[in-house]
Amino acid sequence: LAPEQLRRLRQAQAQHDWASAGVLGAQVEQAAAQAAGVADRLQRSRLVAPFDGLVVSGDLRQLVGAPVEQGRLLFEIAPLDAFRVTLQVDERDVAALAAGQRGELALAGLPGERLRFTVRQVTPVAVAEDGRNFFRVEAQVDGGVGRLRPGMEGVGKVLVGERPLLWIWAHPLLDWLRLGWWRWLP
């Protein structure tokens, strides 16, 4: 509330100018209601995450002054203590993967460290990228996450068992021949 309005209201009351005092009183009440409305909107606009984390996407500066619909994604927050690893596995290799298998991850941002992980889930939906099909495989880092940050990329290797060297070399060619043969059969 403006101190000037309050001073004028007190002056009108002291001079027994009830008409001016009534108008000024209504203006003071209107200003108080507006201030309470602003305070209420500020309280409702407060965003609090249910956990400590790092904002990985979303920019509030682009939303200033714009109405926000209920259910609209404003931010994505990644927890700093429980990371999930997402592997992109080529469609030719996904058949060898299963939940519970272990592997190792080398990240470009941490080249000297190798992180162990356990496969949690192989999603049944392929994603096309760069002219190839990939399946998303979700894994969980074993042990501490150390210096991991959201969005880090690298190379992961999953232990699927031992194979003879000849099988490793010939397997892609045999699969290609089998698929080509099947395509030409009636």
XYZ file of C-alpha atoms in Angstrom:
186
model
C 0.000 0.000 0.000
C 1.220 3.494 -0.818
C 2.020 5.580 2.266
C 0.529 8.596 0.472
C -2.911 6.944 0.293
C -2.834 6.084 3.996
C -1.748 9.625 4.928
C -4.585 11.157 2.888
C -7.105 8.723 4.452
C -6.010 9.666 7.996
C -6.146 13.357 7.115
C -9.715 13.023 5.734
C -10.795 11.131 8.867
C -9.202 13.762 11.122
C -11.071 16.548 9.277
C -14.344 14.575 9.447
C -14.578 14.557 5.620
C -16.458 11.268 5.546
C -17.105 11.273 1.801
C -13.393 11.570 0.947
C -12.531 9.134 3.736
C -14.975 6.581 2.287
C -13.498 6.916 -1.233
C -9.921 6.754 0.065
C -10.798 3.795 2.321
C -12.214 1.922 -0.665
C -9.019 2.666 -2.634
C -6.891 1.361 0.254
C -8.996 -1.826 0.429
C -8.729 -2.256 -3.356
C -4.917 -1.924 -3.206
C -4.789 -4.427 -0.333
C -6.923 -6.919 -2.304
C -4.695 -6.513 -5.361
C -1.571 -7.092 -3.227
C -3.152 -10.208 -1.694
C -4.029 -11.494 -5.195
C -0.468 -10.978 -6.384
C 0.901 -12.727 -3.291
C -1.503 -15.631 -3.854
C -0.464 -15.975 -7.520
C 3.204 -15.878 -6.526
C 2.624 -18.595 -3.929
C 0.821 -20.794 -6.491
C 3.509 -20.239 -9.119
C 6.245 -21.671 -6.935
C 7.762 -24.843 -8.408
C 9.358 -27.338 -6.054
C 10.837 -30.652 -7.173
C 10.237 -33.686 -4.945
C 13.993 -34.443 -4.967
C 17.345 -32.709 -5.366
C 18.562 -32.732 -8.928
C 19.764 -30.909 -11.980
C 17.504 -29.236 -14.577
C 18.327 -30.973 -17.858
C 15.717 -29.327 -20.100
C 13.314 -26.412 -19.988
C 13.831 -22.660 -20.038
C 11.578 -20.432 -17.937
C 12.718 -17.287 -19.776
C 10.763 -18.402 -22.846
C 7.562 -18.761 -20.797
C 7.515 -15.379 -19.013
C 4.081 -13.809 -19.388
C 2.630 -16.763 -21.297
C -0.249 -18.825 -19.902
C 0.654 -22.368 -18.915
C -1.777 -25.222 -19.419
C -2.176 -27.860 -16.761
C -0.095 -30.938 -17.534
C 2.385 -29.088 -19.760
C 6.013 -30.147 -19.326
C 8.025 -27.169 -18.080
C 11.250 -28.762 -16.877
C 12.948 -32.123 -16.752
C 14.951 -32.737 -13.622
C 17.456 -35.551 -13.240
C 18.307 -36.824 -9.768
C 21.998 -36.652 -8.936
C 22.138 -39.936 -7.034
C 20.286 -42.474 -9.227
C 21.179 -42.457 -12.894
C 19.640 -44.670 -15.526
C 21.737 -45.705 -18.496
C 20.022 -45.912 -21.880
C 21.821 -48.046 -24.455
C 21.003 -47.967 -28.157
C 21.387 -51.532 -29.396
C 21.306 -52.395 -33.087
C 18.384 -54.604 -34.084
C 20.794 -57.378 -35.148
C 22.270 -57.598 -31.631
C 19.215 -57.106 -29.424
C 18.234 -60.806 -29.434
C 21.308 -61.627 -27.338
C 20.296 -59.236 -24.522
C 18.175 -59.990 -21.473
C 17.438 -58.374 -18.146
C 20.042 -59.116 -15.494
C 23.066 -59.182 -17.801
C 26.052 -57.130 -16.746
C 28.226 -54.788 -18.732
C 30.726 -51.944 -18.711
C 30.340 -48.346 -19.782
C 33.071 -45.964 -20.963
C 31.968 -42.326 -21.171
C 33.511 -39.648 -23.381
C 33.463 -37.206 -20.457
C 35.231 -39.673 -18.128
C 37.625 -41.566 -20.420
C 39.738 -43.052 -17.641
C 36.849 -44.624 -15.737
C 34.800 -47.735 -16.491
C 31.381 -48.005 -14.891
C 29.694 -51.355 -14.351
C 25.977 -51.645 -15.035
C 23.175 -54.206 -15.014
C 20.563 -54.459 -17.785
C 17.089 -53.789 -16.350
C 14.803 -53.785 -19.393
C 14.859 -54.252 -23.165
C 12.089 -52.166 -24.727
C 10.079 -53.941 -27.425
C 9.929 -50.872 -29.702
C 12.569 -49.991 -32.294
C 13.629 -46.423 -33.073
C 14.914 -45.505 -36.536
C 17.997 -43.307 -36.508
C 20.601 -42.655 -39.215
C 19.012 -45.244 -41.494
C 19.300 -48.033 -38.915
C 16.959 -49.467 -36.280
C 17.893 -49.401 -32.613
C 16.252 -50.767 -29.503
C 16.428 -48.918 -26.203
C 17.942 -50.964 -23.427
C 17.701 -49.532 -19.934
C 20.378 -50.332 -17.387
C 21.286 -49.229 -13.895
C 24.770 -48.212 -12.800
C 26.172 -50.540 -10.130
C 27.778 -48.776 -7.184
C 28.335 -45.047 -6.811
C 27.615 -42.642 -9.618
C 30.636 -40.464 -8.829
C 31.043 -37.715 -11.388
C 28.214 -38.783 -13.705
C 26.030 -36.035 -15.149
C 22.816 -36.251 -17.190
C 23.315 -36.383 -20.945
C 26.771 -37.962 -20.914
C 27.419 -40.272 -23.853
C 29.803 -43.119 -24.419
C 30.110 -46.766 -25.375
C 28.649 -49.688 -23.453
C 29.511 -53.355 -23.734
C 27.218 -56.076 -22.407
C 28.540 -59.521 -21.533
C 26.376 -62.003 -23.465
C 28.549 -65.091 -23.154
C 31.410 -66.643 -25.067
C 31.285 -67.428 -28.777
C 33.836 -69.058 -31.084
C 35.888 -66.566 -33.094
C 34.621 -68.013 -36.387
C 31.004 -67.471 -35.246
C 31.771 -63.813 -34.370
C 33.189 -63.140 -37.826
C 30.665 -65.159 -39.838
C 27.476 -64.363 -37.901
C 26.688 -60.961 -39.547
C 27.295 -62.389 -43.018
C 25.138 -65.463 -42.345
C 22.303 -63.306 -41.025
C 22.486 -61.086 -44.114
C 22.457 -64.123 -46.439
C 19.557 -65.702 -44.537
C 17.500 -62.514 -44.774
C 18.325 -62.060 -48.463
C 17.405 -65.690 -49.213
C 14.108 -65.368 -47.372
C 13.301 -62.143 -49.272
C 13.656 -63.885 -52.664
C 11.700 -67.028 -51.764
C 8.029 -67.120 -52.850
